[in-house]
Amino acid sequence: MANESGPDETGKTGPGKSGERAFRDDDLERRRRQLAETLAARRQGEGEGERGAKSGETTGYGQAVKLSSEFIAGVAVGAGLGWAIDRLAGTSPWGLIVFLLLGFGAGVLNVMRSAGVVAQVDPKASDKNAGDRDN
Amino acid sequence: MSNDPIHQFHISKLIPIEIGGYDFSFTNSSAFMVATVVATSAFLFLTTSSRGLVPSRLQSISEMCYEFVASMLRDAAGSQGMKFFPFVFSLFMFVLVANILGLFPYFFTVTSHIIVTFALAILVIGTVLVYGFMKHGFGFLKLFVPQGVPGILVPLVVLIEVISFISRPVSLSVRLFANMLAGHITLKVFAGFVASLSALGAVGIAGSVLPLAMTVAITALEFLVAFLQAYVFAVLTCMYLNDALHPGH
C-alpha cells in the first residue's frame, strides 16, 4: 500500500494527498466489509448445502433403517440387561420384565431423539444443534 | 459361483493359525481389511507426496476428504474435538473404503459382518467413556441426568438414559451392518433373476432386461449407501465424542 502510493506522493500537494489516502482507507474498509459479507454468506450457504444433503439422506429406506435400528437397539439392550441381572441376582423374571419396559422407553427416546422431535429438557442452542445433527 | 445370495458373506480361512486353542486364522475378511488399509494409505500417501500449491485432481480428492471430516468434527464437537481428528478420519476412511471395495464383483465386504462393525462401534464408545472419565471424572455421569427433571422421576430417567447410552454402539453397528448386508443381498438376488430368466429362452432373455436395469440402478444406489453409511458412522462418532468433551450440555 505504502509502496503503491509512493510515486503519487511526489506529484501532489499535502491536502490532496491526505484526501486521497482517506478515500483509499474508506474504499479499503468498504471492500473489507464486502468481503466479510460474502464470506459469511458463502459459509452459510455451505452449511445449508450440507443440511440439504443430510435431509436428502433421511428419506424413505434410509430413515426406516435408522429409526428401526435405534428402537430395536433400545429394546434389545434393555432385555439383555434385565436377563443378565436375573442371571446374576436370581430375581427371575422381574429383572427381565422391568428392564424390558425400560428398554422400550429408551428405544422410544432414541427414536424421538434421532428424528429430532424430542423437546430437549435443556433448551440450549448446542443441544438443539445436537438433536438436529442426529438426523 | 452358486446362486445363493448369502454365499458371498462366507468366511474362509486363507492361512489357518491356532494359538492356545483359539482360532487366529488369517481369513478372507482379514485379507480385505488389510487391502482396505493398504489401499487407503497408499492413496493418501501417493496423492499427497507431490504437494502442489495448485492441487492435481487426485490430490484435491485427498484434500476434500480431509476438509470434509475436519469440518464435520469441528461442527459437531468444536475445535476442542480436533484432537480426535486422526481417530475419526481413520474410521471414516476405513469404513468408506471397505464399503466401496465391497462393491467390486467377487470382493468380500468387510463391513457386512456385524462383529466388525460392532468392534468399530465399541472402539468409539470405549474412547468416549475413557476420555470422558479421564477429563471430567465422575462429572461425566451428569450426561445421564438431564436438568429440570422432577426429583421422583430422576431414577427412572437415569435408568432410561443409561440404557439409551448402552444401545448406542448397538444401533451404530447394526445400522452399518444391516445396510451393507441388505444392499448386497438385494443386488445378488436381482442379478440372479437375470441368469434364471435368460435360461427360459427368447422370451426370458427379453424379460431379463428388466432385472438387469434394476441391478444397474441398485449398484448406483449402493455406491450412495456406501458413502452415506461411512458419513453417518463418522457423524455419530463426532456427536458421541462431543458428549465426552461436554457431558453437562
mmCIF file of C-alpha atoms in Angstrom:
data_model
loop_
_atom_site.group_PDB
_atom_site.id
_atom_site.type_symbol
_atom_site.label_atom_id
_atom_site.label_comp_id
_atom_site.label_asym_id
_atom_site.label_seq_id
_atom_site.Cartn_x
_atom_site.Cartn_y
_atom_site.Cartn_z
ATOM 1 C CA MET A 1 0.000 0.000 0.000
ATOM 2 C CA ALA A 2 2.676 2.445 1.032
ATOM 3 C CA ASN A 3 4.806 1.456 -1.921
ATOM 4 C CA GLU A 4 1.896 1.738 -4.253
ATOM 5 C CA SER A 5 1.024 5.232 -3.175
ATOM 6 C CA GLY A 6 4.695 6.193 -3.034
ATOM 7 C CA PRO A 7 5.015 7.563 -6.598
ATOM 8 C CA ASP A 8 1.781 9.527 -6.263
ATOM 9 C CA GLU A 9 3.077 11.495 -3.315
ATOM 10 C CA THR A 10 5.727 13.292 -5.327
ATOM 11 C CA GLY A 11 3.351 14.923 -7.732
ATOM 12 C CA LYS A 12 0.675 16.036 -5.281
ATOM 13 C CA THR A 13 0.186 18.680 -2.648
ATOM 14 C CA GLY A 14 -0.319 17.917 1.038
ATOM 15 C CA PRO A 15 -4.106 18.229 1.391
ATOM 16 C CA GLY A 16 -4.739 16.398 -1.846
ATOM 17 C CA LYS A 17 -2.596 13.540 -0.739
ATOM 18 C CA SER A 18 -4.297 13.133 2.622
ATOM 19 C CA GLY A 19 -7.697 13.323 0.918
ATOM 20 C CA GLU A 20 -6.597 10.585 -1.407
ATOM 21 C CA ARG A 21 -5.453 8.426 1.483
ATOM 22 C CA ALA A 22 -8.706 8.954 3.373
ATOM 23 C CA PHE A 23 -10.590 7.989 0.265
ATOM 24 C CA ARG A 24 -8.455 4.872 -0.109
ATOM 25 C CA ASP A 25 -8.967 3.909 3.519
ATOM 26 C CA ASP A 26 -12.689 4.282 3.060
ATOM 27 C CA ASP A 27 -12.530 2.222 -0.063
ATOM 28 C CA LEU A 28 -10.481 -0.443 1.674
ATOM 29 C CA GLU A 29 -12.876 -0.507 4.620
ATOM 30 C CA ARG A 30 -15.824 -0.861 2.275
ATOM 31 C CA ARG A 31 -14.172 -3.681 0.357
ATOM 32 C CA ARG A 32 -13.214 -5.455 3.547
ATOM 33 C CA ARG A 33 -16.793 -5.310 4.779
ATOM 34 C CA GLN A 34 -17.985 -6.575 1.434
ATOM 35 C CA LEU A 35 -15.551 -9.485 1.595
ATOM 36 C CA ALA A 36 -16.677 -10.339 5.131
ATOM 37 C CA GLU A 37 -20.300 -10.311 3.995
ATOM 38 C CA THR A 38 -19.559 -12.516 1.008
ATOM 39 C CA LEU A 39 -17.610 -14.948 3.158
ATOM 40 C CA ALA A 40 -20.382 -15.094 5.742
ATOM 41 C CA ALA A 41 -22.969 -15.695 3.030
ATOM 42 C CA ARG A 42 -20.856 -18.412 1.467
ATOM 43 C CA ARG A 43 -20.272 -20.111 4.812
ATOM 44 C CA GLN A 44 -23.996 -20.079 5.485
ATOM 45 C CA GLY A 45 -24.652 -21.432 2.019
ATOM 46 C CA GLU A 46 -22.205 -24.260 2.654
ATOM 47 C CA GLY A 47 -23.942 -25.080 5.909
ATOM 48 C CA GLU A 48 -27.299 -25.151 4.159
ATOM 49 C CA GLY A 49 -25.949 -27.307 1.404
ATOM 50 C CA GLU A 50 -24.724 -29.795 3.960
ATOM 51 C CA ARG A 51 -28.039 -29.749 5.730
ATOM 52 C CA GLY A 52 -29.797 -30.260 2.422
ATOM 53 C CA ALA A 53 -27.661 -33.309 1.737
ATOM 54 C CA LYS A 54 -28.476 -34.590 5.191
ATOM 55 C CA SER A 55 -32.224 -34.188 4.779
ATOM 56 C CA GLY A 56 -31.967 -35.902 1.409
ATOM 57 C CA GLU A 57 -30.347 -38.827 3.176
ATOM 58 C CA THR A 58 -33.200 -39.169 5.637
ATOM 59 C CA THR A 59 -35.769 -40.217 3.083
ATOM 60 C CA GLY A 60 -37.594 -43.494 2.875
ATOM 61 C CA TYR A 61 -35.428 -46.532 3.175
ATOM 62 C CA GLY A 62 -32.558 -44.826 4.969
ATOM 63 C CA GLN A 63 -34.822 -43.349 7.596
ATOM 64 C CA ALA A 64 -36.658 -46.647 8.071
ATOM 65 C CA VAL A 65 -33.394 -48.489 8.753
ATOM 66 C CA LYS A 66 -32.147 -45.720 11.009
ATOM 67 C CA LEU A 67 -35.245 -45.409 13.186
ATOM 68 C CA SER A 68 -35.893 -49.131 13.443
ATOM 69 C CA SER A 69 -32.287 -49.847 14.392
ATOM 70 C CA GLU A 70 -32.497 -47.183 17.105
ATOM 71 C CA PHE A 71 -35.693 -48.651 18.536
ATOM 72 C CA ILE A 72 -34.597 -52.281 18.327
ATOM 73 C CA ALA A 73 -31.252 -51.436 19.912
ATOM 74 C CA GLY A 74 -33.018 -49.853 22.892
ATOM 75 C CA VAL A 75 -35.346 -52.802 23.436
ATOM 76 C CA ALA A 76 -32.590 -55.381 22.898
ATOM 77 C CA VAL A 77 -30.201 -53.699 25.309
ATOM 78 C CA GLY A 78 -32.953 -53.380 27.929
ATOM 79 C CA ALA A 79 -33.876 -57.040 27.613
ATOM 80 C CA GLY A 80 -30.213 -58.092 27.682
ATOM 81 C CA LEU A 81 -29.507 -56.059 30.811
ATOM 82 C CA GLY A 82 -32.600 -57.453 32.544
ATOM 83 C CA TRP A 83 -31.644 -61.008 31.616
ATOM 84 C CA ALA A 84 -28.090 -60.513 32.877
ATOM 85 C CA ILE A 85 -29.340 -59.054 36.167
ATOM 86 C CA ASP A 86 -31.684 -62.014 36.586
ATOM 87 C CA ARG A 87 -28.817 -64.397 35.961
ATOM 88 C CA LEU A 88 -26.568 -62.669 38.480
ATOM 89 C CA ALA A 89 -29.097 -61.849 41.203
ATOM 90 C CA GLY A 90 -31.529 -64.725 40.684
ATOM 91 C CA THR A 91 -34.544 -62.396 40.571
ATOM 92 C CA SER A 92 -36.082 -64.042 37.542
ATOM 93 C CA PRO A 93 -38.337 -62.917 35.914
ATOM 94 C CA TRP A 94 -38.618 -59.453 37.455
ATOM 95 C CA GLY A 95 -35.378 -58.012 36.102
ATOM 96 C CA LEU A 96 -36.322 -59.016 32.585
ATOM 97 C CA ILE A 97 -39.822 -57.562 32.895
ATOM 98 C CA VAL A 98 -38.718 -54.247 34.388
ATOM 99 C CA PHE A 99 -35.734 -53.731 32.112
ATOM 100 C CA LEU A 100 -37.649 -54.742 29.001
ATOM 101 C CA LEU A 101 -40.157 -51.989 29.790
ATOM 102 C CA LEU A 102 -37.335 -49.543 30.464
ATOM 103 C CA GLY A 103 -35.788 -50.682 27.195
ATOM 104 C CA PHE A 104 -38.980 -49.760 25.376
ATOM 105 C CA GLY A 105 -38.725 -46.350 26.986
ATOM 106 C CA ALA A 106 -35.108 -45.999 25.897
ATOM 107 C CA GLY A 107 -35.969 -47.171 22.387
ATOM 108 C CA VAL A 108 -38.721 -44.567 22.069
ATOM 109 C CA LEU A 109 -36.338 -41.938 23.429
ATOM 110 C CA ASN A 110 -33.703 -42.984 20.876
ATOM 111 C CA VAL A 111 -36.187 -42.781 18.021
ATOM 112 C CA MET A 112 -37.518 -39.402 19.078
ATOM 113 C CA ARG A 113 -34.028 -38.026 19.538
ATOM 114 C CA SER A 114 -32.991 -39.447 16.212
ATOM 115 C CA ALA A 115 -35.998 -37.924 14.475
ATOM 116 C CA GLY A 116 -35.315 -34.612 16.230
ATOM 117 C CA VAL A 117 -38.825 -34.312 17.644
ATOM 118 C CA VAL A 118 -37.969 -34.707 21.324
ATOM 119 C CA ALA A 119 -38.200 -31.474 23.258
ATOM 120 C CA GLN A 120 -34.782 -31.235 24.877
ATOM 121 C CA VAL A 121 -35.015 -30.655 28.606
ATOM 122 C CA ASP A 122 -32.295 -28.037 28.432
ATOM 123 C CA PRO A 123 -33.223 -25.722 25.557
ATOM 124 C CA LYS A 124 -29.674 -24.648 24.753
ATOM 125 C CA ALA A 125 -28.572 -23.931 21.251
ATOM 126 C CA SER A 126 -25.897 -26.617 21.377
ATOM 127 C CA ASP A 127 -28.444 -29.215 22.428
ATOM 128 C CA LYS A 128 -30.771 -28.247 19.656
ATOM 129 C CA ASN A 129 -27.942 -28.485 17.171
ATOM 130 C CA ALA A 130 -27.007 -31.884 18.510
ATOM 131 C CA GLY A 131 -30.602 -33.017 18.083
ATOM 132 C CA ASP A 132 -30.678 -31.777 14.511
ATOM 133 C CA ARG A 133 -27.377 -33.367 13.716
ATOM 134 C CA ASP A 134 -28.614 -36.688 14.958
ATOM 135 C CA ASN A 135 -30.910 -36.849 11.949
ATOM 136 C CA MET B 1 -20.268 -69.431 -8.005
ATOM 137 C CA SER B 2 -23.563 -70.638 -6.616
ATOM 138 C CA ASN B 3 -26.749 -68.628 -6.856
ATOM 139 C CA ASP B 4 -27.043 -68.452 -3.086
ATOM 140 C CA PRO B 5 -27.245 -64.760 -2.073
ATOM 141 C CA ILE B 6 -25.676 -65.492 1.337
ATOM 142 C CA HIS B 7 -22.654 -67.269 -0.092
ATOM 143 C CA GLN B 8 -20.772 -64.015 -0.644
ATOM 144 C CA PHE B 9 -20.543 -63.460 3.118
ATOM 145 C CA HIS B 10 -18.906 -66.800 3.764
ATOM 146 C CA ILE B 11 -15.676 -66.609 5.755
ATOM 147 C CA SER B 12 -12.919 -68.876 4.526
ATOM 148 C CA LYS B 13 -9.545 -69.437 6.137
ATOM 149 C CA LEU B 14 -6.638 -68.476 3.938
ATOM 150 C CA ILE B 15 -3.871 -69.242 6.436
ATOM 151 C CA PRO B 16 -5.057 -71.356 9.382
ATOM 152 C CA ILE B 17 -3.399 -70.210 12.620
ATOM 153 C CA GLU B 18 -4.271 -71.558 16.060
ATOM 154 C CA ILE B 19 -2.736 -70.218 19.243
ATOM 155 C CA GLY B 20 -3.623 -71.768 22.598
ATOM 156 C CA GLY B 21 -6.846 -73.314 21.346
ATOM 157 C CA TYR B 22 -8.091 -70.034 19.860
ATOM 158 C CA ASP B 23 -8.578 -69.538 16.182
ATOM 159 C CA PHE B 24 -6.415 -66.692 14.884
ATOM 160 C CA SER B 25 -6.648 -67.704 11.240
ATOM 161 C CA PHE B 26 -5.969 -65.183 8.521
ATOM 162 C CA THR B 27 -9.322 -65.218 6.702
ATOM 163 C CA ASN B 28 -10.611 -63.618 3.544
ATOM 164 C CA SER B 29 -12.117 -60.963 5.819
ATOM 165 C CA SER B 30 -8.673 -60.199 7.267
ATOM 166 C CA ALA B 31 -7.239 -60.085 3.771
ATOM 167 C CA PHE B 32 -9.777 -57.458 2.719
ATOM 168 C CA MET B 33 -9.207 -55.443 5.893
ATOM 169 C CA VAL B 34 -5.507 -55.380 5.035
ATOM 170 C CA ALA B 35 -6.395 -54.461 1.457
ATOM 171 C CA THR B 36 -8.607 -51.630 2.746
ATOM 172 C CA VAL B 37 -5.872 -50.209 4.948
ATOM 173 C CA VAL B 38 -3.221 -50.583 2.242
ATOM 174 C CA ALA B 39 -5.437 -49.003 -0.417
ATOM 175 C CA THR B 40 -6.365 -46.087 1.842
ATOM 176 C CA SER B 41 -2.809 -45.402 2.989
ATOM 177 C CA ALA B 42 -1.355 -45.801 -0.476
ATOM 178 C CA PHE B 43 -3.953 -43.473 -1.972
ATOM 179 C CA LEU B 44 -3.498 -40.771 0.649
ATOM 180 C CA PHE B 45 0.280 -41.099 0.634
ATOM 181 C CA LEU B 46 0.767 -41.134 -3.125
ATOM 182 C CA THR B 47 -1.677 -38.336 -3.864
ATOM 183 C CA THR B 48 -0.152 -36.016 -1.290
ATOM 184 C CA SER B 49 3.516 -36.892 -1.826
ATOM 185 C CA SER B 50 3.994 -34.237 -4.508
ATOM 186 C CA ARG B 51 2.227 -31.488 -2.644
ATOM 187 C CA GLY B 52 1.421 -28.864 -5.218
ATOM 188 C CA LEU B 53 0.078 -25.476 -4.252
ATOM 189 C CA VAL B 54 -2.326 -25.961 -7.112
ATOM 190 C CA PRO B 55 -3.547 -29.487 -6.374
ATOM 191 C CA SER B 56 -3.866 -32.126 -9.028
ATOM 192 C CA ARG B 57 -7.187 -33.959 -9.291
ATOM 193 C CA LEU B 58 -6.178 -36.812 -7.016
ATOM 194 C CA GLN B 59 -4.563 -34.508 -4.505
ATOM 195 C CA SER B 60 -7.733 -32.474 -4.331
ATOM 196 C CA ILE B 61 -9.695 -35.662 -3.591
ATOM 197 C CA SER B 62 -7.426 -36.300 -0.601
ATOM 198 C CA GLU B 63 -7.793 -32.713 0.494
ATOM 199 C CA MET B 64 -11.566 -32.913 0.130
ATOM 200 C CA CYS B 65 -11.637 -35.985 2.383
ATOM 201 C CA TYR B 66 -9.559 -34.140 4.951
ATOM 202 C CA GLU B 67 -11.641 -30.974 4.824
ATOM 203 C CA PHE B 68 -14.891 -32.930 4.885
ATOM 204 C CA VAL B 69 -14.015 -34.825 8.057
ATOM 205 C CA ALA B 70 -12.374 -31.794 9.661
ATOM 206 C CA SER B 71 -15.406 -29.558 9.162
ATOM 207 C CA MET B 72 -17.743 -32.340 10.297
ATOM 208 C CA LEU B 73 -15.785 -32.806 13.513
ATOM 209 C CA ARG B 74 -15.440 -29.068 14.115
ATOM 210 C CA ASP B 75 -19.175 -28.560 13.641
ATOM 211 C CA ALA B 76 -20.136 -31.373 15.998
ATOM 212 C CA ALA B 77 -17.536 -31.167 18.751
ATOM 213 C CA GLY B 78 -15.973 -27.709 18.412
ATOM 214 C CA SER B 79 -12.277 -27.011 17.970
ATOM 215 C CA GLN B 80 -11.525 -28.974 21.156
ATOM 216 C CA GLY B 81 -12.677 -32.048 19.320
ATOM 217 C CA MET B 82 -9.916 -31.689 16.761
ATOM 218 C CA LYS B 83 -7.602 -33.787 18.942
ATOM 219 C CA PHE B 84 -9.773 -36.719 17.871
ATOM 220 C CA PHE B 85 -9.323 -35.895 14.211
ATOM 221 C CA PRO B 86 -6.882 -38.758 13.434
ATOM 222 C CA PHE B 87 -9.289 -41.224 15.036
ATOM 223 C CA VAL B 88 -12.392 -40.005 13.215
ATOM 224 C CA PHE B 89 -10.555 -39.653 9.918
ATOM 225 C CA SER B 90 -9.185 -43.209 10.123
ATOM 226 C CA LEU B 91 -12.616 -44.586 10.987
ATOM 227 C CA PHE B 92 -14.301 -42.682 8.180
ATOM 228 C CA MET B 93 -11.732 -43.704 5.571
ATOM 229 C CA PHE B 94 -11.715 -47.335 6.721
ATOM 230 C CA VAL B 95 -15.490 -47.690 6.565
ATOM 231 C CA LEU B 96 -15.743 -45.771 3.288
ATOM 232 C CA VAL B 97 -13.004 -47.719 1.508
ATOM 233 C CA ALA B 98 -14.215 -51.062 2.909
ATOM 234 C CA ASN B 99 -17.746 -50.307 1.667
ATOM 235 C CA ILE B 100 -16.545 -49.251 -1.762
ATOM 236 C CA LEU B 101 -14.147 -52.183 -2.142
ATOM 237 C CA GLY B 102 -17.049 -54.494 -1.310
ATOM 238 C CA LEU B 103 -18.903 -53.252 -4.389
ATOM 239 C CA PHE B 104 -16.402 -54.832 -6.769
ATOM 240 C CA PRO B 105 -17.615 -58.190 -8.065
ATOM 241 C CA TYR B 106 -16.158 -61.174 -6.177
ATOM 242 C CA PHE B 107 -14.794 -58.925 -3.454
ATOM 243 C CA PHE B 108 -15.604 -59.541 0.172
ATOM 244 C CA THR B 109 -17.422 -56.800 2.102
ATOM 245 C CA VAL B 110 -15.749 -56.404 5.463
ATOM 246 C CA THR B 111 -18.491 -54.191 6.909
ATOM 247 C CA SER B 112 -21.238 -56.725 6.153
ATOM 248 C CA HIS B 113 -20.244 -58.674 9.263
ATOM 249 C CA ILE B 114 -21.710 -57.364 12.487
ATOM 250 C CA ILE B 115 -18.682 -58.335 14.539
ATOM 251 C CA VAL B 116 -16.514 -55.952 12.507
ATOM 252 C CA THR B 117 -18.904 -53.010 12.765
ATOM 253 C CA PHE B 118 -19.563 -53.791 16.419
ATOM 254 C CA ALA B 119 -15.834 -53.762 17.143
ATOM 255 C CA LEU B 120 -15.599 -50.329 15.486
ATOM 256 C CA ALA B 121 -18.590 -49.068 17.496
ATOM 257 C CA ILE B 122 -17.146 -50.424 20.751
ATOM 258 C CA LEU B 123 -13.909 -48.625 19.916
ATOM 259 C CA VAL B 124 -15.865 -45.377 19.579
ATOM 260 C CA ILE B 125 -17.873 -45.816 22.777
ATOM 261 C CA GLY B 126 -14.771 -47.029 24.638
ATOM 262 C CA THR B 127 -12.953 -43.865 23.593
ATOM 263 C CA VAL B 128 -15.906 -41.751 24.729
ATOM 264 C CA LEU B 129 -16.062 -43.487 28.130
ATOM 265 C CA VAL B 130 -12.316 -43.484 28.798
ATOM 266 C CA TYR B 131 -11.816 -39.894 27.684
ATOM 267 C CA GLY B 132 -14.976 -38.691 29.458
ATOM 268 C CA PHE B 133 -13.971 -40.181 32.804
ATOM 269 C CA MET B 134 -10.356 -39.068 32.354
ATOM 270 C CA LYS B 135 -11.322 -35.490 31.599
ATOM 271 C CA HIS B 136 -14.310 -34.961 33.904
ATOM 272 C CA GLY B 137 -14.016 -37.718 36.499
ATOM 273 C CA PHE B 138 -17.421 -38.522 37.924
ATOM 274 C CA GLY B 139 -18.754 -35.303 36.448
ATOM 275 C CA PHE B 140 -19.088 -37.325 33.268
ATOM 276 C CA LEU B 141 -22.081 -39.069 34.862
ATOM 277 C CA LYS B 142 -24.002 -35.780 34.531
ATOM 278 C CA LEU B 143 -24.546 -36.949 30.976
ATOM 279 C CA PHE B 144 -27.161 -39.333 32.321
ATOM 280 C CA VAL B 145 -29.015 -36.783 34.443
ATOM 281 C CA PRO B 146 -30.931 -34.257 32.327
ATOM 282 C CA GLN B 147 -31.562 -30.927 34.011
ATOM 283 C CA GLY B 148 -35.031 -29.871 35.105
ATOM 284 C CA VAL B 149 -36.436 -33.326 35.817
ATOM 285 C CA PRO B 150 -38.679 -33.634 38.922
ATOM 286 C CA GLY B 151 -36.895 -35.453 41.791
ATOM 287 C CA ILE B 152 -39.171 -38.500 41.832
ATOM 288 C CA LEU B 153 -38.572 -39.215 38.172
ATOM 289 C CA VAL B 154 -34.774 -38.933 38.318
ATOM 290 C CA PRO B 155 -34.035 -42.649 38.973
ATOM 291 C CA LEU B 156 -36.346 -43.723 36.149
ATOM 292 C CA VAL B 157 -34.956 -41.151 33.725
ATOM 293 C CA VAL B 158 -31.370 -42.063 34.634
ATOM 294 C CA LEU B 159 -32.073 -45.751 34.004
ATOM 295 C CA ILE B 160 -33.610 -44.967 30.633
ATOM 296 C CA GLU B 161 -30.722 -42.668 29.722
ATOM 297 C CA VAL B 162 -28.214 -45.366 30.675
ATOM 298 C CA ILE B 163 -29.976 -47.951 28.519
ATOM 299 C CA SER B 164 -30.152 -45.406 25.721
ATOM 300 C CA PHE B 165 -26.400 -44.841 26.050
ATOM 301 C CA ILE B 166 -25.616 -48.556 26.029
ATOM 302 C CA SER B 167 -27.798 -49.016 22.956
ATOM 303 C CA ARG B 168 -25.668 -46.515 21.019
ATOM 304 C CA PRO B 169 -22.920 -48.924 19.940
ATOM 305 C CA VAL B 170 -25.595 -51.479 19.103
ATOM 306 C CA SER B 171 -27.570 -49.176 16.830
ATOM 307 C CA LEU B 172 -24.368 -47.702 15.372
ATOM 308 C CA SER B 173 -23.054 -51.122 14.370
ATOM 309 C CA VAL B 174 -26.396 -52.622 13.350
ATOM 310 C CA ARG B 175 -27.123 -49.707 11.030
ATOM 311 C CA LEU B 176 -23.883 -50.035 9.069
ATOM 312 C CA PHE B 177 -24.000 -53.828 9.004
ATOM 313 C CA ALA B 178 -27.680 -54.053 8.026
ATOM 314 C CA ASN B 179 -27.298 -51.536 5.214
ATOM 315 C CA MET B 180 -24.353 -53.334 3.676
ATOM 316 C CA LEU B 181 -25.835 -56.801 4.130
ATOM 317 C CA ALA B 182 -29.262 -55.861 2.761
ATOM 318 C CA GLY B 183 -27.773 -53.980 -0.174
ATOM 319 C CA HIS B 184 -25.529 -56.840 -1.233
ATOM 320 C CA ILE B 185 -28.267 -59.456 -0.888
ATOM 321 C CA THR B 186 -30.668 -57.328 -2.960
ATOM 322 C CA LEU B 187 -28.031 -56.883 -5.615
ATOM 323 C CA LYS B 188 -27.299 -60.595 -5.714
ATOM 324 C CA VAL B 189 -30.989 -61.570 -5.883
ATOM 325 C CA PHE B 190 -31.721 -59.221 -8.776
ATOM 326 C CA ALA B 191 -28.601 -60.329 -10.616
ATOM 327 C CA GLY B 192 -29.717 -63.924 -10.036
ATOM 328 C CA PHE B 193 -33.056 -63.131 -11.733
ATOM 329 C CA VAL B 194 -31.155 -62.179 -14.880
ATOM 330 C CA ALA B 195 -29.449 -65.561 -15.031
ATOM 331 C CA SER B 196 -32.522 -67.650 -14.225
ATOM 332 C CA LEU B 197 -34.822 -65.685 -16.571
ATOM 333 C CA SER B 198 -32.464 -65.895 -19.525
ATOM 334 C CA ALA B 199 -32.429 -69.676 -19.132
ATOM 335 C CA LEU B 200 -36.086 -69.679 -20.246
ATOM 336 C CA GLY B 201 -35.333 -68.946 -23.896
ATOM 337 C CA ALA B 202 -36.030 -65.932 -26.120
ATOM 338 C CA VAL B 203 -38.925 -64.570 -24.035
ATOM 339 C CA GLY B 204 -36.870 -64.920 -20.884
ATOM 340 C CA ILE B 205 -33.913 -63.094 -22.403
ATOM 341 C CA ALA B 206 -36.228 -60.244 -23.443
ATOM 342 C CA GLY B 207 -37.728 -60.168 -19.943
ATOM 343 C CA SER B 208 -34.365 -60.294 -18.215
ATOM 344 C CA VAL B 209 -33.683 -56.747 -19.393
ATOM 345 C CA LEU B 210 -35.844 -55.516 -16.501
ATOM 346 C CA PRO B 211 -33.875 -57.081 -13.627
ATOM 347 C CA LEU B 212 -30.655 -56.134 -15.424
ATOM 348 C CA ALA B 213 -31.715 -52.489 -15.460
ATOM 349 C CA MET B 214 -32.680 -52.841 -11.809
ATOM 350 C CA THR B 215 -29.248 -54.275 -10.991
ATOM 351 C CA VAL B 216 -27.542 -51.319 -12.616
ATOM 352 C CA ALA B 217 -29.760 -48.899 -10.701
ATOM 353 C CA ILE B 218 -29.171 -50.702 -7.398
ATOM 354 C CA THR B 219 -25.419 -50.666 -7.995
ATOM 355 C CA ALA B 220 -25.574 -46.896 -8.289
ATOM 356 C CA LEU B 221 -27.692 -46.737 -5.147
ATOM 357 C CA GLU B 222 -25.188 -48.946 -3.333
ATOM 358 C CA PHE B 223 -22.380 -46.503 -4.102
ATOM 359 C CA LEU B 224 -24.501 -43.798 -2.499
ATOM 360 C CA VAL B 225 -25.246 -46.026 0.507
ATOM 361 C CA ALA B 226 -21.553 -46.911 0.859
ATOM 362 C CA PHE B 227 -20.687 -43.245 1.186
ATOM 363 C CA LEU B 228 -23.709 -42.320 3.312
ATOM 364 C CA GLN B 229 -23.133 -45.044 5.853
ATOM 365 C CA ALA B 230 -19.498 -44.065 6.273
ATOM 366 C CA TYR B 231 -20.676 -40.478 6.682
ATOM 367 C CA VAL B 232 -23.373 -41.395 9.210
ATOM 368 C CA PHE B 233 -20.902 -43.502 11.169
ATOM 369 C CA ALA B 234 -18.431 -40.624 11.319
ATOM 370 C CA VAL B 235 -21.077 -38.026 12.194
ATOM 371 C CA LEU B 236 -22.406 -40.110 15.073
ATOM 372 C CA THR B 237 -18.832 -40.694 16.260
ATOM 373 C CA CYS B 238 -18.337 -36.924 16.315
ATOM 374 C CA MET B 239 -21.538 -36.443 18.306
ATOM 375 C CA TYR B 240 -20.616 -39.067 20.885
ATOM 376 C CA LEU B 241 -17.153 -37.528 21.219
ATOM 377 C CA ASN B 242 -18.914 -34.215 21.790
ATOM 378 C CA ASP B 243 -20.724 -35.839 24.732
ATOM 379 C CA ALA B 244 -17.364 -36.910 26.141
ATOM 380 C CA LEU B 245 -15.986 -33.383 25.778
ATOM 381 C CA HIS B 246 -19.030 -31.552 27.145
ATOM 382 C CA PRO B 247 -21.083 -34.011 29.225
ATOM 383 C CA GLY B 248 -23.135 -31.385 31.088
ATOM 384 C CA HIS B 249 -24.530 -29.839 27.881
#
